[in-house]
Amino acid sequence: MPRLIGAKKKNIAVFISGNGSNLQNLIKHSLKKNSGFIVNLVISNKIKAKGLKYAKKYKINKKVINYRNIKMAEKNILKELKENKINLVCLAGFMKILSGNFIKKFKGKIINIHPSLLPKYKGLKTHQKAINNNEKYSGCSVHYVNSKLDSGKIILQKKVKILKDDTDVMLAKRVLKQEHLLYPKALKKVLTNL
Ligand code: GRF
């Protein structure tokens, strides 16, 4: 029987732009003995991203990337990924679109969490769109990133029932709770194939 105990943990980088609740959740999971991964880099395109506080709290390398020039920005990101020996990139509320070129360089090694049941409702305001369309369910998806927005192969999804009188804020809150369960599960699945 192959033994996973003692196997080297994979290095992951988490890209954020905002609150970073998924980042915090992934860090907490990484600290478990058999998690199989370590978060050892946080990338943000915003200096004021609230989630950066978790990098500080857990003493994780962090880098704020200036996105005025996308080519330079991505060049800097690639340098960080290399220096930190990153095996997998996890996007978690990162509000920039990665170029096809960047994705090619890290092929099959970038995943994202999206607050809808893809392929429905790509892009922004996903819960509002689902409510407006009288959907019974919203939810979240973890998927591989390819050059088309929110269109890569789906790894895992979780449905969340839309309640009568739900607002997008109420629904987003319940979906976020499920995101925190889904992302580590999806990550585990991905890591076994890495
Ligand atoms: C999440 O809803 C995620 O699905 C979306 O952006 C939000 C990020 O939330 N891509 P947080 O910053 O992890 O709290």
PDB file of C-alpha atoms and ligand atoms in Angstrom:
ATOM      1  CA  MET A   1       0.000   0.000   0.000  1.00  0.00           C
ATOM      2  CA  PRO A   2       1.455   3.401  -0.937  1.00  0.00           C
ATOM      3  CA  ARG A   3       1.669   5.600   2.113  1.00  0.00           C
ATOM      4  CA  LEU A   4       0.684   9.241   1.806  1.00  0.00           C
ATOM      5  CA  ILE A   5       1.908  10.038   5.290  1.00  0.00           C
ATOM      6  CA  GLY A   6       5.067  12.045   5.024  1.00  0.00           C
ATOM      7  CA  ALA A   7       4.489  12.730   1.314  1.00  0.00           C
ATOM      8  CA  LYS A   8       5.575  16.231   0.391  1.00  0.00           C
ATOM      9  CA  LYS A   9       2.758  18.759   0.477  1.00  0.00           C
ATOM     10  CA  LYS A  10       2.042  20.685  -2.727  1.00  0.00           C
ATOM     11  CA  ASN A  11       2.597  24.415  -2.755  1.00  0.00           C
ATOM     12  CA  ILE A  12      -0.377  26.506  -3.686  1.00  0.00           C
ATOM     13  CA  ALA A  13      -0.795  30.207  -4.396  1.00  0.00           C
ATOM     14  CA  VAL A  14      -4.134  31.903  -3.764  1.00  0.00           C
ATOM     15  CA  PHE A  15      -5.075  34.965  -5.844  1.00  0.00           C
ATOM     16  CA  ILE A  16      -7.515  37.435  -4.273  1.00  0.00           C
ATOM     17  CA  SER A  17      -8.948  40.923  -4.758  1.00  0.00           C
ATOM     18  CA  GLY A  18     -11.311  41.285  -1.809  1.00  0.00           C
ATOM     19  CA  ASN A  19     -12.408  39.818   1.525  1.00  0.00           C
ATOM     20  CA  GLY A  20     -10.462  36.595   1.259  1.00  0.00           C
ATOM     21  CA  SER A  21     -12.853  34.350   3.177  1.00  0.00           C
ATOM     22  CA  ASN A  22     -11.991  31.500   0.800  1.00  0.00           C
ATOM     23  CA  LEU A  23      -8.313  32.243   1.324  1.00  0.00           C
ATOM     24  CA  GLN A  24      -8.727  32.066   5.094  1.00  0.00           C
ATOM     25  CA  ASN A  25     -10.626  28.819   4.746  1.00  0.00           C
ATOM     26  CA  LEU A  26      -7.980  27.241   2.509  1.00  0.00           C
ATOM     27  CA  ILE A  27      -5.230  28.293   4.912  1.00  0.00           C
ATOM     28  CA  LYS A  28      -7.098  26.668   7.802  1.00  0.00           C
ATOM     29  CA  HIS A  29      -7.472  23.451   5.812  1.00  0.00           C
ATOM     30  CA  SER A  30      -3.822  23.493   4.807  1.00  0.00           C
ATOM     31  CA  LEU A  31      -2.821  23.369   8.468  1.00  0.00           C
ATOM     32  CA  LYS A  32      -4.454  19.975   8.900  1.00  0.00           C
ATOM     33  CA  LYS A  33      -1.990  17.134   8.972  1.00  0.00           C
ATOM     34  CA  ASN A  34      -3.161  15.292   5.865  1.00  0.00           C
ATOM     35  CA  SER A  35      -4.264  18.292   3.812  1.00  0.00           C
ATOM     36  CA  GLY A  36      -1.730  17.601   1.066  1.00  0.00           C
ATOM     37  CA  PHE A  37      -1.069  21.293   0.464  1.00  0.00           C
ATOM     38  CA  ILE A  38       0.463  24.431   1.898  1.00  0.00           C
ATOM     39  CA  VAL A  39      -0.600  27.954   1.010  1.00  0.00           C
ATOM     40  CA  ASN A  40       2.735  29.625   0.553  1.00  0.00           C
ATOM     41  CA  LEU A  41       1.900  32.602  -1.609  1.00  0.00           C
ATOM     42  CA  VAL A  42      -0.939  35.129  -1.711  1.00  0.00           C
ATOM     43  CA  ILE A  43      -1.260  37.376  -4.746  1.00  0.00           C
ATOM     44  CA  SER A  44      -3.535  40.419  -4.832  1.00  0.00           C
ATOM     45  CA  ASN A  45      -4.066  43.037  -7.500  1.00  0.00           C
ATOM     46  CA  LYS A  46      -5.323  45.408  -4.806  1.00  0.00           C
ATOM     47  CA  ILE A  47      -3.247  46.789  -1.997  1.00  0.00           C
ATOM     48  CA  LYS A  48      -6.414  47.321   0.039  1.00  0.00           C
ATOM     49  CA  ALA A  49      -7.774  43.794  -0.350  1.00  0.00           C
ATOM     50  CA  LYS A  50      -9.032  42.851   3.115  1.00  0.00           C
ATOM     51  CA  GLY A  51      -7.904  39.263   2.629  1.00  0.00           C
ATOM     52  CA  LEU A  52      -4.254  40.313   2.728  1.00  0.00           C
ATOM     53  CA  LYS A  53      -4.547  40.349   6.509  1.00  0.00           C
ATOM     54  CA  TYR A  54      -4.610  36.547   6.482  1.00  0.00           C
ATOM     55  CA  ALA A  55      -1.239  36.417   4.738  1.00  0.00           C
ATOM     56  CA  LYS A  56       0.091  38.582   7.540  1.00  0.00           C
ATOM     57  CA  LYS A  57      -1.611  36.574  10.274  1.00  0.00           C
ATOM     58  CA  TYR A  58      -0.312  33.227   9.036  1.00  0.00           C
ATOM     59  CA  LYS A  59       3.076  34.577   7.882  1.00  0.00           C
ATOM     60  CA  ILE A  60       2.568  33.664   4.250  1.00  0.00           C
ATOM     61  CA  ASN A  61       4.493  35.424   1.471  1.00  0.00           C
ATOM     62  CA  LYS A  62       2.288  38.001  -0.178  1.00  0.00           C
ATOM     63  CA  LYS A  63       2.684  40.113  -3.255  1.00  0.00           C
ATOM     64  CA  VAL A  64       0.529  43.007  -4.436  1.00  0.00           C
ATOM     65  CA  ILE A  65       0.692  43.209  -8.206  1.00  0.00           C
ATOM     66  CA  ASN A  66       0.354  46.493 -10.046  1.00  0.00           C
ATOM     67  CA  TYR A  67      -1.990  45.809 -12.943  1.00  0.00           C
ATOM     68  CA  ARG A  68      -1.513  49.047 -14.901  1.00  0.00           C
ATOM     69  CA  ASN A  69       0.315  47.020 -17.508  1.00  0.00           C
ATOM     70  CA  ILE A  70      -1.063  43.500 -17.782  1.00  0.00           C
ATOM     71  CA  LYS A  71       2.040  42.069 -19.482  1.00  0.00           C
ATOM     72  CA  MET A  72       4.297  43.343 -16.727  1.00  0.00           C
ATOM     73  CA  ALA A  73       1.792  42.255 -14.092  1.00  0.00           C
ATOM     74  CA  GLU A  74       1.723  38.686 -15.373  1.00  0.00           C
ATOM     75  CA  LYS A  75       5.492  38.626 -15.772  1.00  0.00           C
ATOM     76  CA  ASN A  76       5.807  39.587 -12.110  1.00  0.00           C
ATOM     77  CA  ILE A  77       3.267  36.968 -11.071  1.00  0.00           C
ATOM     78  CA  LEU A  78       5.107  34.235 -12.981  1.00  0.00           C
ATOM     79  CA  LYS A  79       8.343  35.242 -11.275  1.00  0.00           C
ATOM     80  CA  GLU A  80       6.659  34.914  -7.862  1.00  0.00           C
ATOM     81  CA  LEU A  81       5.164  31.535  -8.752  1.00  0.00           C
ATOM     82  CA  LYS A  82       8.579  30.279  -9.786  1.00  0.00           C
ATOM     83  CA  GLU A  83      10.397  31.669  -6.757  1.00  0.00           C
ATOM     84  CA  ASN A  84       7.842  30.129  -4.394  1.00  0.00           C
ATOM     85  CA  LYS A  85       7.875  26.795  -6.284  1.00  0.00           C
ATOM     86  CA  ILE A  86       4.109  26.894  -6.738  1.00  0.00           C
ATOM     87  CA  ASN A  87       2.431  23.710  -8.011  1.00  0.00           C
ATOM     88  CA  LEU A  88      -1.126  25.024  -8.267  1.00  0.00           C
ATOM     89  CA  VAL A  89      -2.873  28.410  -8.467  1.00  0.00           C
ATOM     90  CA  CYS A  90      -6.251  28.837  -6.743  1.00  0.00           C
ATOM     91  CA  LEU A  91      -8.252  31.880  -7.765  1.00  0.00           C
ATOM     92  CA  ALA A  92     -10.579  33.018  -4.980  1.00  0.00           C
ATOM     93  CA  GLY A  93     -12.383  36.233  -5.780  1.00  0.00           C
ATOM     94  CA  PHE A  94      -9.565  37.447  -8.050  1.00  0.00           C
ATOM     95  CA  MET A  95     -11.135  40.134 -10.225  1.00  0.00           C
ATOM     96  CA  LYS A  96      -8.605  40.152 -13.071  1.00  0.00           C
ATOM     97  CA  ILE A  97      -8.758  37.981 -16.152  1.00  0.00           C
ATOM     98  CA  LEU A  98      -5.581  36.009 -16.820  1.00  0.00           C
ATOM     99  CA  SER A  99      -4.305  36.106 -20.401  1.00  0.00           C
ATOM    100  CA  GLY A 100      -4.309  33.037 -22.644  1.00  0.00           C
ATOM    101  CA  ASN A 101      -0.547  33.207 -22.647  1.00  0.00           C
ATOM    102  CA  PHE A 102      -0.338  33.079 -18.867  1.00  0.00           C
ATOM    103  CA  ILE A 103      -2.795  30.204 -18.687  1.00  0.00           C
ATOM    104  CA  LYS A 104      -0.754  28.248 -21.256  1.00  0.00           C
ATOM    105  CA  LYS A 105       2.356  28.643 -19.131  1.00  0.00           C
ATOM    106  CA  PHE A 106       0.556  27.166 -16.133  1.00  0.00           C
ATOM    107  CA  LYS A 107      -1.617  24.766 -18.091  1.00  0.00           C
ATOM    108  CA  GLY A 108      -3.995  22.595 -16.056  1.00  0.00           C
ATOM    109  CA  LYS A 109      -2.680  24.141 -12.866  1.00  0.00           C
ATOM    110  CA  ILE A 110      -5.088  27.013 -12.304  1.00  0.00           C
ATOM    111  CA  ILE A 111      -8.482  26.540 -10.682  1.00  0.00           C
ATOM    112  CA  ASN A 112     -11.221  28.988  -9.739  1.00  0.00           C
ATOM    113  CA  ILE A 113     -14.294  29.125  -7.531  1.00  0.00           C
ATOM    114  CA  HIS A 114     -17.340  30.722  -9.097  1.00  0.00           C
ATOM    115  CA  PRO A 115     -20.655  31.522  -7.382  1.00  0.00           C
ATOM    116  CA  SER A 116     -23.057  29.858  -9.818  1.00  0.00           C
ATOM    117  CA  LEU A 117     -23.931  26.460 -11.185  1.00  0.00           C
ATOM    118  CA  LEU A 118     -21.792  26.733 -14.298  1.00  0.00           C
ATOM    119  CA  PRO A 119     -22.254  26.778 -17.249  1.00  0.00           C
ATOM    120  CA  LYS A 120     -25.085  29.032 -16.121  1.00  0.00           C
ATOM    121  CA  TYR A 121     -24.352  32.610 -15.081  1.00  0.00           C
ATOM    122  CA  LYS A 122     -20.754  33.284 -15.930  1.00  0.00           C
ATOM    123  CA  GLY A 123     -19.254  36.625 -14.943  1.00  0.00           C
ATOM    124  CA  LEU A 124     -20.664  38.936 -12.286  1.00  0.00           C
ATOM    125  CA  LYS A 125     -23.970  39.347 -10.388  1.00  0.00           C
ATOM    126  CA  THR A 126     -24.615  35.632 -10.622  1.00  0.00           C
ATOM    127  CA  HIS A 127     -27.130  35.352  -7.776  1.00  0.00           C
ATOM    128  CA  GLN A 128     -29.190  38.306  -8.946  1.00  0.00           C
ATOM    129  CA  LYS A 129     -29.353  36.781 -12.413  1.00  0.00           C
ATOM    130  CA  ALA A 130     -30.472  33.415 -10.995  1.00  0.00           C
ATOM    131  CA  ILE A 131     -33.184  35.092  -8.878  1.00  0.00           C
ATOM    132  CA  ASN A 132     -34.377  37.211 -11.816  1.00  0.00           C
ATOM    133  CA  ASN A 133     -34.694  34.068 -13.939  1.00  0.00           C
ATOM    134  CA  ASN A 134     -36.789  32.328 -11.276  1.00  0.00           C
ATOM    135  CA  GLU A 135     -34.253  29.553 -10.891  1.00  0.00           C
ATOM    136  CA  LYS A 136     -34.929  27.022  -8.137  1.00  0.00           C
ATOM    137  CA  TYR A 137     -31.229  26.747  -7.324  1.00  0.00           C
ATOM    138  CA  SER A 138     -28.094  28.777  -7.322  1.00  0.00           C
ATOM    139  CA  GLY A 139     -24.802  27.391  -6.062  1.00  0.00           C
ATOM    140  CA  CYS A 140     -21.091  27.306  -6.661  1.00  0.00           C
ATOM    141  CA  SER A 141     -18.602  25.576  -8.929  1.00  0.00           C
ATOM    142  CA  VAL A 142     -14.891  24.906  -8.779  1.00  0.00           C
ATOM    143  CA  HIS A 143     -13.436  24.611 -12.261  1.00  0.00           C
ATOM    144  CA  TYR A 144     -10.181  24.597 -14.182  1.00  0.00           C
ATOM    145  CA  VAL A 145      -9.327  27.924 -15.772  1.00  0.00           C
ATOM    146  CA  ASN A 146      -9.003  28.093 -19.522  1.00  0.00           C
ATOM    147  CA  SER A 147      -8.836  31.065 -21.868  1.00  0.00           C
ATOM    148  CA  LYS A 148     -12.630  31.581 -21.878  1.00  0.00           C
ATOM    149  CA  LEU A 149     -14.178  33.219 -18.808  1.00  0.00           C
ATOM    150  CA  ASP A 150     -15.653  30.726 -16.321  1.00  0.00           C
ATOM    151  CA  SER A 151     -15.688  27.997 -18.962  1.00  0.00           C
ATOM    152  CA  GLY A 152     -13.053  25.427 -18.001  1.00  0.00           C
ATOM    153  CA  LYS A 153     -13.768  21.841 -16.984  1.00  0.00           C
ATOM    154  CA  ILE A 154     -15.863  21.624 -13.825  1.00  0.00           C
ATOM    155  CA  ILE A 155     -14.269  19.828 -10.880  1.00  0.00           C
ATOM    156  CA  LEU A 156     -17.096  19.985  -8.309  1.00  0.00           C
ATOM    157  CA  GLN A 157     -20.373  21.828  -7.806  1.00  0.00           C
ATOM    158  CA  LYS A 158     -22.807  22.383  -4.963  1.00  0.00           C
ATOM    159  CA  LYS A 159     -26.444  23.422  -5.332  1.00  0.00           C
ATOM    160  CA  VAL A 160     -28.078  25.917  -2.957  1.00  0.00           C
ATOM    161  CA  LYS A 161     -31.836  26.318  -2.916  1.00  0.00           C
ATOM    162  CA  ILE A 162     -33.196  29.760  -3.708  1.00  0.00           C
ATOM    163  CA  LEU A 163     -35.789  30.649  -1.076  1.00  0.00           C
ATOM    164  CA  LYS A 164     -38.925  32.707  -1.501  1.00  0.00           C
ATOM    165  CA  ASP A 165     -38.064  36.376  -0.877  1.00  0.00           C
ATOM    166  CA  ASP A 166     -34.320  35.706  -1.192  1.00  0.00           C
ATOM    167  CA  THR A 167     -32.205  38.731  -2.025  1.00  0.00           C
ATOM    168  CA  ASP A 168     -28.904  38.329  -3.807  1.00  0.00           C
ATOM    169  CA  VAL A 169     -27.115  39.269  -0.570  1.00  0.00           C
ATOM    170  CA  MET A 170     -28.924  36.614   1.466  1.00  0.00           C
ATOM    171  CA  LEU A 171     -28.323  34.005  -1.193  1.00  0.00           C
ATOM    172  CA  ALA A 172     -24.658  34.963  -1.617  1.00  0.00           C
ATOM    173  CA  LYS A 173     -24.140  34.469   2.111  1.00  0.00           C
ATOM    174  CA  ARG A 174     -25.542  30.926   2.051  1.00  0.00           C
ATOM    175  CA  VAL A 175     -23.605  30.068  -1.106  1.00  0.00           C
ATOM    176  CA  LEU A 176     -20.367  31.364   0.411  1.00  0.00           C
ATOM    177  CA  LYS A 177     -20.777  28.889   3.283  1.00  0.00           C
ATOM    178  CA  GLN A 178     -20.977  26.101   0.728  1.00  0.00           C
ATOM    179  CA  GLU A 179     -17.969  27.505  -1.139  1.00  0.00           C
ATOM    180  CA  HIS A 180     -15.959  27.020   2.020  1.00  0.00           C
ATOM    181  CA  LEU A 181     -16.858  23.330   2.025  1.00  0.00           C
ATOM    182  CA  LEU A 182     -16.494  22.855  -1.716  1.00  0.00           C
ATOM    183  CA  TYR A 183     -13.116  24.449  -2.424  1.00  0.00           C
ATOM    184  CA  PRO A 184     -11.025  22.215  -0.127  1.00  0.00           C
ATOM    185  CA  LYS A 185     -12.837  19.126  -1.471  1.00  0.00           C
ATOM    186  CA  ALA A 186     -12.154  20.144  -5.062  1.00  0.00           C
ATOM    187  CA  LEU A 187      -8.561  20.922  -4.203  1.00  0.00           C
ATOM    188  CA  LYS A 188      -8.086  17.465  -2.753  1.00  0.00           C
ATOM    189  CA  LYS A 189      -9.413  15.984  -5.984  1.00  0.00           C
ATOM    190  CA  VAL A 190      -7.091  18.111  -8.103  1.00  0.00           C
ATOM    191  CA  LEU A 191      -4.025  17.410  -5.980  1.00  0.00           C
ATOM    192  CA  THR A 192      -4.320  13.659  -6.458  1.00  0.00           C
ATOM    193  CA  ASN A 193      -3.946  14.201 -10.223  1.00  0.00           C
ATOM    194  CA  LEU A 194      -1.142  16.739 -10.016  1.00  0.00           C
TER     195      LEU A 194
HETATM  196  C1  GRF B   1     -16.730  34.231  -3.856  1.00  0.00           C
HETATM  197  O1  GRF B   1     -18.132  34.275  -3.880  1.00  0.00           O
HETATM  198  C2  GRF B   1     -16.192  33.542  -5.066  1.00  0.00           C
HETATM  199  O2  GRF B   1     -17.011  32.525  -5.532  1.00  0.00           O
HETATM  200  C3  GRF B   1     -16.142  34.663  -6.076  1.00  0.00           C
HETATM  201  O3  GRF B   1     -15.748  35.787  -5.331  1.00  0.00           O
HETATM  202  C4  GRF B   1     -16.142  35.636  -3.973  1.00  0.00           C
HETATM  203  C5  GRF B   1     -14.903  35.790  -3.145  1.00  0.00           C
HETATM  204  O4  GRF B   1     -15.174  35.807  -1.779  1.00  0.00           O
HETATM  205  N1  GRF B   1     -15.283  34.328  -7.184  1.00  0.00           N
HETATM  206  P1  GRF B   1     -13.997  35.853  -0.720  1.00  0.00           P
HETATM  207  O5  GRF B   1     -13.088  37.017  -1.100  1.00  0.00           O
HETATM  208  O6  GRF B   1     -13.263  34.551  -0.789  1.00  0.00           O
HETATM  209  O7  GRF B   1     -14.652  36.066   0.608  1.00  0.00           O
END
